[in-house]
């Protein structure tokens, strides 16, 4: 017998619970999961101040976990913010603005999952096309399980007796726009 399986980055799995207080298009994400799923934001003049504040916060939610600094030769330096001191994070946050103004290649900040971020959600086994759908995240600070509106139960063939669901966080703009168009 042959079996296949592999590790996946930028994904989470947890038990589901009902929540009539979220919209059917939303999925309730516990804070523990939201602070371990990351979304890449490329630094632009429009979001630079916000990204600087996330870099300064580091791993404290809502913050950022990593910064990828693109070099002109195409390579990248990766800064892990989790174990970095506050003074070092402040220095790198200032450098982010300096590099953007000087015309150097843009940085990518891997920030925590936040309200409104797109997620692909499925419950195994995914046997038909609606078995995986796009939802927007709603971070729930006091919950420990993934929260699902009752309306979506039939589509996923889900109930609340211990079923688990998977969350997948898309990692680039194209992968974010496609689910919103095709899977909503």
mmCIF file of C-alpha atoms in Angstrom:
data_model
loop_
_atom_site.group_PDB
_atom_site.id
_atom_site.type_symbol
_atom_site.label_atom_id
_atom_site.label_comp_id
_atom_site.label_asym_id
_atom_site.label_seq_id
_atom_site.Cartn_x
_atom_site.Cartn_y
_atom_site.Cartn_z
ATOM 1 C CA UNK A 1 0.000 0.000 0.000
ATOM 2 C CA UNK A 2 1.349 3.421 -0.951
ATOM 3 C CA UNK A 3 0.404 6.569 0.898
ATOM 4 C CA UNK A 4 1.216 10.154 0.114
ATOM 5 C CA UNK A 5 1.413 13.153 2.380
ATOM 6 C CA UNK A 6 3.657 16.110 2.973
ATOM 7 C CA UNK A 7 4.198 19.084 5.231
ATOM 8 C CA UNK A 8 2.670 22.352 4.206
ATOM 9 C CA UNK A 9 3.750 25.848 5.200
ATOM 10 C CA UNK A 10 1.298 28.693 5.811
ATOM 11 C CA UNK A 11 -1.512 26.321 6.800
ATOM 12 C CA UNK A 12 -3.347 25.403 9.987
ATOM 13 C CA UNK A 13 -5.720 22.685 11.157
ATOM 14 C CA UNK A 14 -8.082 22.694 14.109
ATOM 15 C CA UNK A 15 -11.442 21.507 15.392
ATOM 16 C CA UNK A 16 -14.432 23.572 14.230
ATOM 17 C CA UNK A 17 -17.117 25.138 16.406
ATOM 18 C CA UNK A 18 -20.323 26.983 15.468
ATOM 19 C CA UNK A 19 -20.492 30.760 15.556
ATOM 20 C CA UNK A 20 -23.677 32.527 14.413
ATOM 21 C CA UNK A 21 -22.088 35.933 15.117
ATOM 22 C CA UNK A 22 -19.708 35.868 12.148
ATOM 23 C CA UNK A 23 -20.704 36.421 8.530
ATOM 24 C CA UNK A 24 -21.089 33.346 6.271
ATOM 25 C CA UNK A 25 -18.170 34.643 4.179
ATOM 26 C CA UNK A 26 -15.913 34.810 7.251
ATOM 27 C CA UNK A 27 -14.024 32.133 9.130
ATOM 28 C CA UNK A 28 -13.233 32.660 12.801
ATOM 29 C CA UNK A 29 -9.514 32.184 13.430
ATOM 30 C CA UNK A 30 -8.118 31.784 16.965
ATOM 31 C CA UNK A 31 -5.388 34.235 17.967
ATOM 32 C CA UNK A 32 -2.921 31.340 18.406
ATOM 33 C CA UNK A 33 -3.341 30.424 14.740
ATOM 34 C CA UNK A 34 -3.441 34.043 13.484
ATOM 35 C CA UNK A 35 -0.108 34.795 15.132
ATOM 36 C CA UNK A 36 1.483 31.772 13.408
ATOM 37 C CA UNK A 37 0.131 32.322 9.885
ATOM 38 C CA UNK A 38 1.860 35.034 7.872
ATOM 39 C CA UNK A 39 0.962 37.148 4.876
ATOM 40 C CA UNK A 40 3.617 38.901 2.750
ATOM 41 C CA UNK A 41 3.242 42.660 2.306
ATOM 42 C CA UNK A 42 5.578 44.436 -0.115
ATOM 43 C CA UNK A 43 6.647 47.862 1.174
ATOM 44 C CA UNK A 44 5.241 50.794 -0.806
ATOM 45 C CA UNK A 45 4.945 54.517 -0.042
ATOM 46 C CA UNK A 46 1.279 53.879 0.856
ATOM 47 C CA UNK A 47 1.847 51.228 3.540
ATOM 48 C CA UNK A 48 5.339 52.043 4.810
ATOM 49 C CA UNK A 49 4.307 53.595 8.148
ATOM 50 C CA UNK A 50 2.005 50.689 8.932
ATOM 51 C CA UNK A 51 4.697 48.123 8.041
ATOM 52 C CA UNK A 52 7.240 49.999 10.168
ATOM 53 C CA UNK A 53 4.932 49.724 13.173
ATOM 54 C CA UNK A 54 4.514 45.972 12.549
ATOM 55 C CA UNK A 55 8.293 45.494 12.352
ATOM 56 C CA UNK A 56 8.725 47.429 15.602
ATOM 57 C CA UNK A 57 6.135 45.216 17.345
ATOM 58 C CA UNK A 58 7.901 42.055 16.200
ATOM 59 C CA UNK A 59 6.176 38.828 17.196
ATOM 60 C CA UNK A 60 3.629 40.582 19.445
ATOM 61 C CA UNK A 61 0.225 40.388 17.717
ATOM 62 C CA UNK A 62 -0.466 42.224 15.448
ATOM 63 C CA UNK A 63 3.098 42.342 14.259
ATOM 64 C CA UNK A 64 5.506 40.677 11.873
ATOM 65 C CA UNK A 65 7.660 37.575 12.004
ATOM 66 C CA UNK A 66 10.168 38.117 9.194
ATOM 67 C CA UNK A 67 11.452 40.736 6.810
ATOM 68 C CA UNK A 68 12.872 39.751 3.424
ATOM 69 C CA UNK A 69 15.287 42.360 2.095
ATOM 70 C CA UNK A 70 15.704 42.099 -1.671
ATOM 71 C CA UNK A 71 19.113 42.874 -3.105
ATOM 72 C CA UNK A 72 19.810 44.248 -6.573
ATOM 73 C CA UNK A 73 21.397 40.919 -7.615
ATOM 74 C CA UNK A 74 18.114 39.068 -6.905
ATOM 75 C CA UNK A 75 19.148 37.439 -3.625
ATOM 76 C CA UNK A 76 17.461 38.096 -0.276
ATOM 77 C CA UNK A 77 18.465 38.641 3.326
ATOM 78 C CA UNK A 78 15.957 37.235 5.805
ATOM 79 C CA UNK A 79 15.573 38.915 9.191
ATOM 80 C CA UNK A 80 13.815 36.930 11.913
ATOM 81 C CA UNK A 81 12.087 39.397 14.238
ATOM 82 C CA UNK A 82 10.981 36.948 16.955
ATOM 83 C CA UNK A 83 14.278 36.843 18.864
ATOM 84 C CA UNK A 84 15.498 40.309 17.893
ATOM 85 C CA UNK A 85 15.748 43.010 20.578
ATOM 86 C CA UNK A 86 13.405 46.000 20.526
ATOM 87 C CA UNK A 87 16.309 48.356 19.728
ATOM 88 C CA UNK A 88 17.326 46.228 16.723
ATOM 89 C CA UNK A 89 13.731 46.069 15.457
ATOM 90 C CA UNK A 90 13.470 49.872 15.718
ATOM 91 C CA UNK A 91 16.725 50.248 13.760
ATOM 92 C CA UNK A 92 15.510 47.930 10.986
ATOM 93 C CA UNK A 93 12.132 49.716 10.883
ATOM 94 C CA UNK A 94 13.932 53.032 10.240
ATOM 95 C CA UNK A 95 16.115 51.355 7.598
ATOM 96 C CA UNK A 96 12.951 50.139 5.843
ATOM 97 C CA UNK A 97 11.876 53.737 5.207
ATOM 98 C CA UNK A 98 15.386 54.832 4.190
ATOM 99 C CA UNK A 99 15.750 52.029 1.627
ATOM 100 C CA UNK A 100 12.322 52.708 0.130
ATOM 101 C CA UNK A 101 13.067 56.432 -0.312
ATOM 102 C CA UNK A 102 16.485 55.732 -1.852
ATOM 103 C CA UNK A 103 14.998 53.538 -4.592
ATOM 104 C CA UNK A 104 16.459 50.211 -3.460
ATOM 105 C CA UNK A 105 14.445 47.029 -4.163
ATOM 106 C CA UNK A 106 11.377 46.847 -1.905
ATOM 107 C CA UNK A 107 11.313 44.839 1.293
ATOM 108 C CA UNK A 108 8.689 42.204 2.006
ATOM 109 C CA UNK A 109 7.296 42.105 5.538
ATOM 110 C CA UNK A 110 5.689 38.819 6.611
ATOM 111 C CA UNK A 111 2.960 40.070 8.934
ATOM 112 C CA UNK A 112 0.531 38.140 11.104
ATOM 113 C CA UNK A 113 -2.849 37.131 9.719
ATOM 114 C CA UNK A 114 -5.399 39.906 10.342
ATOM 115 C CA UNK A 115 -9.119 40.538 9.929
ATOM 116 C CA UNK A 116 -10.127 40.564 6.264
ATOM 117 C CA UNK A 117 -7.201 38.505 4.965
ATOM 118 C CA UNK A 118 -8.214 35.826 2.450
ATOM 119 C CA UNK A 119 -8.005 32.166 3.438
ATOM 120 C CA UNK A 120 -8.694 28.958 1.566
ATOM 121 C CA UNK A 121 -10.690 26.632 3.795
ATOM 122 C CA UNK A 122 -11.419 22.935 3.338
ATOM 123 C CA UNK A 123 -12.600 19.924 5.276
ATOM 124 C CA UNK A 124 -11.233 16.558 4.266
ATOM 125 C CA UNK A 125 -12.105 14.663 2.236
ATOM 126 C CA UNK A 126 -12.487 17.319 -0.451
ATOM 127 C CA UNK A 127 -14.615 15.388 -2.942
ATOM 128 C CA UNK A 128 -16.121 18.174 -5.036
ATOM 129 C CA UNK A 129 -15.291 21.707 -6.117
ATOM 130 C CA UNK A 130 -17.168 23.522 -3.311
ATOM 131 C CA UNK A 131 -15.254 21.409 -0.774
ATOM 132 C CA UNK A 132 -12.591 24.136 -0.735
ATOM 133 C CA UNK A 133 -13.767 27.727 -0.563
ATOM 134 C CA UNK A 134 -12.363 31.195 0.009
ATOM 135 C CA UNK A 135 -13.297 32.996 3.227
ATOM 136 C CA UNK A 136 -12.007 36.110 4.939
ATOM 137 C CA UNK A 137 -10.338 35.828 8.312
ATOM 138 C CA UNK A 138 -11.897 37.178 11.483
ATOM 139 C CA UNK A 139 -9.389 36.914 14.319
ATOM 140 C CA UNK A 140 -11.047 35.865 17.586
ATOM 141 C CA UNK A 141 -8.858 36.579 20.587
ATOM 142 C CA UNK A 142 -10.576 34.387 23.187
ATOM 143 C CA UNK A 143 -11.378 31.304 21.079
ATOM 144 C CA UNK A 144 -9.307 28.148 20.690
ATOM 145 C CA UNK A 145 -11.095 26.527 17.725
ATOM 146 C CA UNK A 146 -11.825 27.534 14.137
ATOM 147 C CA UNK A 147 -15.277 29.107 14.052
ATOM 148 C CA UNK A 148 -17.690 28.413 11.197
ATOM 149 C CA UNK A 149 -21.120 29.890 10.445
ATOM 150 C CA UNK A 150 -23.938 27.320 10.336
ATOM 151 C CA UNK A 151 -24.786 28.207 6.718
ATOM 152 C CA UNK A 152 -21.535 26.649 5.462
ATOM 153 C CA UNK A 153 -21.972 23.268 7.163
ATOM 154 C CA UNK A 154 -23.839 21.577 4.308
ATOM 155 C CA UNK A 155 -21.267 22.589 1.681
ATOM 156 C CA UNK A 156 -18.391 21.181 3.714
ATOM 157 C CA UNK A 157 -20.485 18.220 4.961
ATOM 158 C CA UNK A 158 -19.427 19.380 8.418
ATOM 159 C CA UNK A 159 -20.950 19.080 11.843
ATOM 160 C CA UNK A 160 -19.650 20.049 15.240
ATOM 161 C CA UNK A 161 -18.868 16.679 16.785
ATOM 162 C CA UNK A 162 -15.095 16.975 16.491
ATOM 163 C CA UNK A 163 -14.681 17.651 12.758
ATOM 164 C CA UNK A 164 -11.474 19.430 11.776
ATOM 165 C CA UNK A 165 -10.847 21.936 8.994
ATOM 166 C CA UNK A 166 -7.743 23.223 7.242
ATOM 167 C CA UNK A 167 -6.855 26.864 6.623
ATOM 168 C CA UNK A 168 -4.420 27.838 3.871
ATOM 169 C CA UNK A 169 -2.995 31.378 3.695
ATOM 170 C CA UNK A 170 -2.149 32.402 0.081
ATOM 171 C CA UNK A 171 1.327 33.899 -0.284
ATOM 172 C CA UNK A 172 1.207 36.259 -3.273
ATOM 173 C CA UNK A 173 -1.158 38.741 -4.927
ATOM 174 C CA UNK A 174 -2.228 36.382 -7.733
ATOM 175 C CA UNK A 175 -2.986 33.621 -5.252
ATOM 176 C CA UNK A 176 -5.066 36.086 -3.262
ATOM 177 C CA UNK A 177 -7.108 37.438 -6.182
ATOM 178 C CA UNK A 178 -7.908 34.046 -7.738
ATOM 179 C CA UNK A 179 -9.708 32.591 -4.706
ATOM 180 C CA UNK A 180 -11.788 35.734 -4.300
ATOM 181 C CA UNK A 181 -12.860 35.444 -7.940
ATOM 182 C CA UNK A 182 -13.195 31.684 -8.366
ATOM 183 C CA UNK A 183 -14.053 30.259 -4.956
ATOM 184 C CA UNK A 184 -16.347 32.752 -3.277
#
